[in-house]
PDB file of C-alpha atoms in Angstrom:
ATOM      1  CA  MET A 279      -0.097  20.102 -11.056  1.00 82.00           C
ATOM      2  CA  PRO A 280       0.021  16.682  -9.321  1.00 86.00           C
ATOM      3  CA  HIS A 281      -3.235  14.763  -9.122  1.00 90.00           C
ATOM      4  CA  ASP A 282      -4.472  13.351  -5.798  1.00 90.00           C
ATOM      5  CA  PRO A 283      -6.380  10.133  -6.590  1.00 91.00           C
ATOM      6  CA  GLY A 284      -8.077  10.285  -3.181  1.00 88.00           C
ATOM      7  CA  PRO A 285      -7.689   8.386   0.087  1.00 88.00           C
ATOM      8  CA  SER A 286      -9.548   5.237  -1.011  1.00 89.00           C
ATOM      9  CA  LEU A 287      -6.540   4.079  -3.043  1.00 90.00           C
ATOM     10  CA  PHE A 288      -4.237   4.412  -0.039  1.00 90.00           C
ATOM     11  CA  GLN A 289      -6.193   2.186   2.363  1.00 91.00           C
ATOM     12  CA  SER A 290      -3.415  -0.415   2.475  1.00 91.00           C
ATOM     13  CA  VAL A 291      -1.597   1.852   4.967  1.00 93.00           C
ATOM     14  CA  SER A 292      -3.158   1.552   8.429  1.00 93.00           C
ATOM     15  CA  ALA A 293      -3.968   4.853  10.096  1.00 91.00           C
ATOM     16  CA  ASP A 294      -1.969   3.771  13.163  1.00 96.00           C
ATOM     17  CA  TYR A 295       1.136   2.582  11.240  1.00 96.00           C
ATOM     18  CA  VAL A 296       4.348   4.326  12.311  1.00 97.00           C
ATOM     19  CA  HIS A 297       7.256   3.796   9.946  1.00 97.00           C
ATOM     20  CA  TYR A 298      10.762   3.226  11.333  1.00 97.00           C
ATOM     21  CA  PRO A 299      14.277   2.675   9.976  1.00 98.00           C
ATOM     22  CA  LYS A 300      16.214  -0.590   9.892  1.00 98.00           C
ATOM     23  CA  ARG A 301      19.928  -1.265   9.575  1.00 99.00           C
ATOM     24  CA  ALA A 302      21.226  -2.748   6.332  1.00 99.00           C
ATOM     25  CA  ARG A 303      24.549  -4.233   7.391  1.00 98.00           C
ATOM     26  CA  ARG A 304      27.056  -5.735   5.003  1.00 98.00           C
ATOM     27  CA  VAL A 305      28.525  -9.010   6.228  1.00 98.00           C
ATOM     28  CA  ALA A 306      30.893 -11.572   4.726  1.00 98.00           C
ATOM     29  CA  PRO A 307      29.703 -13.034   1.415  1.00 98.00           C
ATOM     30  CA  ALA A 308      28.487 -16.581   0.828  1.00 98.00           C
ATOM     31  CA  VAL A 309      30.893 -18.140  -1.646  1.00 97.00           C
ATOM     32  CA  ALA A 310      30.663 -21.529  -3.369  1.00 93.00           C
ATOM     33  CA  ASP A 311      32.703 -22.963  -6.248  1.00 89.00           C
ATOM     34  CA  ALA A 312      30.735 -21.109  -8.914  1.00 94.00           C
ATOM     35  CA  VAL A 313      28.607 -18.671  -6.891  1.00 97.00           C
ATOM     36  CA  TYR A 314      29.378 -15.370  -5.141  1.00 98.00           C
ATOM     37  CA  LEU A 315      26.587 -13.838  -3.068  1.00 98.00           C
ATOM     38  CA  LYS A 316      27.037 -10.573  -1.228  1.00 99.00           C
ATOM     39  CA  TRP A 317      25.220 -10.817   2.115  1.00 99.00           C
ATOM     40  CA  TYR A 318      23.137  -8.267   3.982  1.00 99.00           C
ATOM     41  CA  SER A 319      21.698  -8.462   7.479  1.00 99.00           C
ATOM     42  CA  LEU A 320      18.577  -6.294   7.670  1.00 99.00           C
ATOM     43  CA  ALA A 321      16.953  -5.675  11.057  1.00 99.00           C
ATOM     44  CA  VAL A 322      16.079  -3.062  13.627  1.00 98.00           C
ATOM     45  CA  PRO A 323      19.259  -2.513  15.681  1.00 97.00           C
ATOM     46  CA  GLU A 324      17.866  -4.046  18.877  1.00 97.00           C
ATOM     47  CA  ARG A 325      17.048  -7.306  17.012  1.00 97.00           C
ATOM     48  CA  ALA A 326      20.195  -7.575  14.889  1.00 97.00           C
ATOM     49  CA  HIS A 327      21.309 -10.966  13.590  1.00 98.00           C
ATOM     50  CA  THR A 328      24.093 -12.668  15.494  1.00 98.00           C
ATOM     51  CA  ASP A 329      27.182 -13.976  13.723  1.00 98.00           C
ATOM     52  CA  ALA A 330      25.950 -17.514  14.483  1.00 97.00           C
ATOM     53  CA  GLU A 331      22.547 -16.838  12.866  1.00 97.00           C
ATOM     54  CA  ILE A 332      24.215 -15.478   9.744  1.00 98.00           C
ATOM     55  CA  ALA A 333      26.654 -18.412   9.594  1.00 98.00           C
ATOM     56  CA  ALA A 334      23.808 -20.939   9.951  1.00 97.00           C
ATOM     57  CA  ALA A 335      21.820 -19.253   7.188  1.00 98.00           C
ATOM     58  CA  GLN A 336      24.823 -19.116   4.871  1.00 98.00           C
ATOM     59  CA  ALA A 337      25.617 -22.782   5.547  1.00 98.00           C
ATOM     60  CA  PHE A 338      22.020 -23.712   4.746  1.00 97.00           C
ATOM     61  CA  LEU A 339      21.928 -21.776   1.459  1.00 96.00           C
ATOM     62  CA  LEU A 340      25.349 -23.034   0.379  1.00 97.00           C
ATOM     63  CA  GLY A 341      24.062 -26.553   1.093  1.00 97.00           C
ATOM     64  CA  GLU A 342      21.011 -25.868  -1.080  1.00 95.00           C
ATOM     65  CA  ILE A 343      23.319 -24.719  -3.891  1.00 96.00           C
ATOM     66  CA  ALA A 344      25.599 -27.765  -3.516  1.00 96.00           C
ATOM     67  CA  ALA A 345      22.582 -30.106  -3.578  1.00 95.00           C
ATOM     68  CA  GLY A 346      21.161 -28.400  -6.667  1.00 93.00           C
ATOM     69  CA  THR A 347      17.980 -27.444  -4.811  1.00 93.00           C
ATOM     70  CA  LEU A 348      18.805 -23.763  -5.272  1.00 94.00           C
ATOM     71  CA  ALA A 349      19.745 -23.618  -8.941  1.00 93.00           C
ATOM     72  CA  LEU A 350      22.624 -21.156  -8.981  1.00 95.00           C
ATOM     73  CA  ALA A 351      25.737 -21.804 -11.055  1.00 94.00           C
ATOM     74  CA  HIS A 352      28.325 -19.382 -12.418  1.00 96.00           C
ATOM     75  CA  GLU A 353      26.362 -16.503 -10.910  1.00 96.00           C
ATOM     76  CA  VAL A 354      26.857 -13.474  -8.730  1.00 98.00           C
ATOM     77  CA  GLY A 355      24.267 -11.645  -6.708  1.00 98.00           C
ATOM     78  CA  PHE A 356      23.226 -10.903  -3.174  1.00 99.00           C
ATOM     79  CA  VAL A 357      21.156 -12.179  -0.260  1.00 98.00           C
ATOM     80  CA  VAL A 358      19.129 -10.079   2.142  1.00 98.00           C
ATOM     81  CA  GLN A 359      18.552 -11.821   5.477  1.00 98.00           C
ATOM     82  CA  HIS A 360      15.607  -9.747   6.710  1.00 98.00           C
ATOM     83  CA  ARG A 361      14.406 -10.088  10.281  1.00 98.00           C
ATOM     84  CA  ILE A 362      10.677  -9.472  10.586  1.00 96.00           C
ATOM     85  CA  ALA A 363       8.350 -10.105  13.531  1.00 92.00           C
ATOM     86  CA  THR A 364       8.480 -13.905  13.805  1.00 94.00           C
ATOM     87  CA  MET A 365      10.932 -15.029  11.150  1.00 95.00           C
ATOM     88  CA  ASP A 366      13.817 -14.237   8.872  1.00 97.00           C
ATOM     89  CA  VAL A 367      12.978 -13.833   5.200  1.00 95.00           C
ATOM     90  CA  PHE A 368      15.777 -14.476   2.708  1.00 96.00           C
ATOM     91  CA  TYR A 369      15.783 -12.737  -0.643  1.00 96.00           C
ATOM     92  CA  VAL A 370      18.276 -14.690  -2.749  1.00 96.00           C
ATOM     93  CA  CYS A 371      18.923 -12.535  -5.817  1.00 97.00           C
ATOM     94  CA  SER A 372      21.218 -13.279  -8.754  1.00 97.00           C
ATOM     95  CA  TRP A 373      22.013 -11.471 -11.973  1.00 98.00           C
ATOM     96  CA  ASN A 374      21.062 -13.365 -15.147  1.00 95.00           C
ATOM     97  CA  GLY A 375      20.534 -12.567 -18.806  1.00 91.00           C
ATOM     98  CA  ASN A 376      22.979  -9.656 -18.579  1.00 94.00           C
ATOM     99  CA  ASN A 377      20.632  -7.280 -16.763  1.00 96.00           C
ATOM    100  CA  GLU A 378      17.876  -9.308 -15.071  1.00 96.00           C
ATOM    101  CA  LEU A 379      17.564  -9.810 -11.322  1.00 96.00           C
ATOM    102  CA  TRP A 380      16.212 -13.265 -10.465  1.00 94.00           C
ATOM    103  CA  GLU A 381      14.944 -14.052  -6.999  1.00 93.00           C
ATOM    104  CA  THR A 382      14.168 -16.988  -4.709  1.00 93.00           C
ATOM    105  CA  HIS A 383      12.592 -16.588  -1.266  1.00 92.00           C
ATOM    106  CA  TYR A 384      13.338 -18.655   1.817  1.00 94.00           C
ATOM    107  CA  PHE A 385      11.764 -18.348   5.248  1.00 93.00           C
ATOM    108  CA  HIS A 386      13.194 -19.274   8.634  1.00 95.00           C
ATOM    109  CA  PRO A 387      10.701 -19.118  11.536  1.00 94.00           C
ATOM    110  CA  LEU A 388      12.618 -17.916  14.598  1.00 93.00           C
ATOM    111  CA  ASP A 389      10.977 -20.528  16.824  1.00 92.00           C
ATOM    112  CA  SER A 390      12.238 -23.453  14.720  1.00 89.00           C
ATOM    113  CA  GLY A 391      15.466 -24.705  13.244  1.00 85.00           C
ATOM    114  CA  ARG A 392      14.050 -25.191   9.763  1.00 92.00           C
ATOM    115  CA  PHE A 393      14.317 -23.210   6.558  1.00 93.00           C
ATOM    116  CA  GLU A 394      11.505 -23.247   3.984  1.00 90.00           C
ATOM    117  CA  VAL A 395      11.478 -22.213   0.353  1.00 89.00           C
ATOM    118  CA  GLY A 396       8.890 -19.587  -0.501  1.00 85.00           C
ATOM    119  CA  ARG A 397       6.012 -20.288  -2.843  1.00 69.00           C
ATOM    120  CA  HIS A 398       4.669 -17.702  -5.243  1.00 61.00           C
ATOM    121  CA  GLY A 399       0.941 -17.286  -5.715  1.00 59.00           C
ATOM    122  CA  THR A 400      -0.965 -15.081  -8.113  1.00 58.00           C
ATOM    123  CA  LYS A 401      -0.148 -12.018  -6.010  1.00 64.00           C
ATOM    124  CA  PHE A 402       2.942 -12.190  -3.847  1.00 71.00           C
ATOM    125  CA  PRO A 403       4.849  -9.543  -1.918  1.00 74.00           C
ATOM    126  CA  THR A 404       8.214  -8.844  -3.478  1.00 82.00           C
ATOM    127  CA  PHE A 405      10.206  -6.153  -1.695  1.00 91.00           C
ATOM    128  CA  CYS A 406       9.368  -3.975   1.303  1.00 94.00           C
ATOM    129  CA  VAL A 407      10.728  -0.426   1.501  1.00 96.00           C
ATOM    130  CA  TRP A 408      13.762  -1.545   3.547  1.00 98.00           C
ATOM    131  CA  VAL A 409      14.756  -4.303   1.100  1.00 98.00           C
ATOM    132  CA  LEU A 410      14.164  -1.944  -1.824  1.00 98.00           C
ATOM    133  CA  ALA A 411      16.948   0.311  -0.519  1.00 98.00           C
ATOM    134  CA  ILE A 412      19.358  -2.624  -0.840  1.00 98.00           C
ATOM    135  CA  VAL A 413      17.962  -3.627  -4.249  1.00 98.00           C
ATOM    136  CA  HIS A 414      18.371  -0.027  -5.426  1.00 98.00           C
ATOM    137  CA  HIS A 415      22.009   0.013  -4.297  1.00 99.00           C
ATOM    138  CA  GLU A 416      22.726  -3.375  -5.883  1.00 98.00           C
ATOM    139  CA  THR A 417      21.071  -2.325  -9.150  1.00 98.00           C
ATOM    140  CA  ALA A 418      23.383   0.688  -9.314  1.00 99.00           C
ATOM    141  CA  ALA A 419      26.407  -1.480  -8.442  1.00 99.00           C
ATOM    142  CA  TRP A 420      25.519  -3.956 -11.214  1.00 98.00           C
ATOM    143  CA  SER A 421      24.976  -1.117 -13.702  1.00 98.00           C
ATOM    144  CA  ARG A 422      28.411   0.259 -12.821  1.00 98.00           C
ATOM    145  CA  TYR A 423      29.864  -3.189 -13.513  1.00 98.00           C
ATOM    146  CA  LEU A 424      27.991  -3.524 -16.824  1.00 98.00           C
ATOM    147  CA  THR A 425      29.328  -0.172 -18.048  1.00 98.00           C
ATOM    148  CA  SER A 426      32.879  -0.911 -16.885  1.00 98.00           C
ATOM    149  CA  ALA A 427      35.696  -2.734 -18.647  1.00 98.00           C
ATOM    150  CA  ARG A 428      34.403  -5.881 -16.842  1.00 98.00           C
ATOM    151  CA  ASP A 429      37.952  -6.835 -16.000  1.00 98.00           C
ATOM    152  CA  SER A 430      39.438  -8.122 -12.748  1.00 98.00           C
ATOM    153  CA  ALA A 431      39.392  -4.679 -11.138  1.00 98.00           C
ATOM    154  CA  ALA A 432      35.743  -4.148 -12.108  1.00 98.00           C
ATOM    155  CA  ARG A 433      34.732  -7.553 -10.735  1.00 98.00           C
ATOM    156  CA  ALA A 434      36.509  -6.818  -7.451  1.00 98.00           C
ATOM    157  CA  ALA A 435      34.890  -3.379  -7.291  1.00 98.00           C
ATOM    158  CA  TYR A 436      31.432  -4.915  -7.787  1.00 98.00           C
ATOM    159  CA  CYS A 437      32.029  -7.496  -5.053  1.00 98.00           C
ATOM    160  CA  ASP A 438      33.195  -4.798  -2.634  1.00 98.00           C
ATOM    161  CA  ASP A 439      30.354  -2.384  -3.424  1.00 98.00           C
ATOM    162  CA  GLN A 440      27.812  -2.890  -0.629  1.00 98.00           C
ATOM    163  CA  LEU A 441      25.409  -0.690   1.261  1.00 98.00           C
ATOM    164  CA  ASP A 442      25.951  -0.342   5.017  1.00 98.00           C
ATOM    165  CA  ALA A 443      23.452   2.175   6.387  1.00 98.00           C
ATOM    166  CA  MET A 444      20.171   2.854   8.096  1.00 98.00           C
ATOM    167  CA  VAL A 445      17.401   2.482   5.491  1.00 98.00           C
ATOM    168  CA  GLY A 446      13.708   3.138   5.176  1.00 92.00           C
TER     169      GLY A 446
END
């Protein structure tokens, strides 16, 4: 029989919180000489990213890679451009060490033109439930690649394997 640990452990959920879905939309990847990043736009439908916002974000991150500020080389992975209340949060994720997902955060306040790299503290939020749906899909896609022949067809299949759905 399942054990209920009691309501005191669930106080992080406000009594008035109402959960809602968001759209995880696949968009064109960000591609550099030695980097391939699948790209996701994640937002409530009425606040979806424009093509110009996605292009600006991709240009910024590709510039960070070219400058060596974002240390990605000979890597594949994915980016989630997540629109929250006052900013976009970027989860830049790449596969390393065969089966490890590495992550860098960037923030882009919607009232400014700047992008900022995230800083980790002793306790830092990682993924919300909406981003986790994308991470779950990408984990399965990477596992399919790892168990494949890892040939040209498998690489193309991995790059084409993206979630495009309402999540959360």
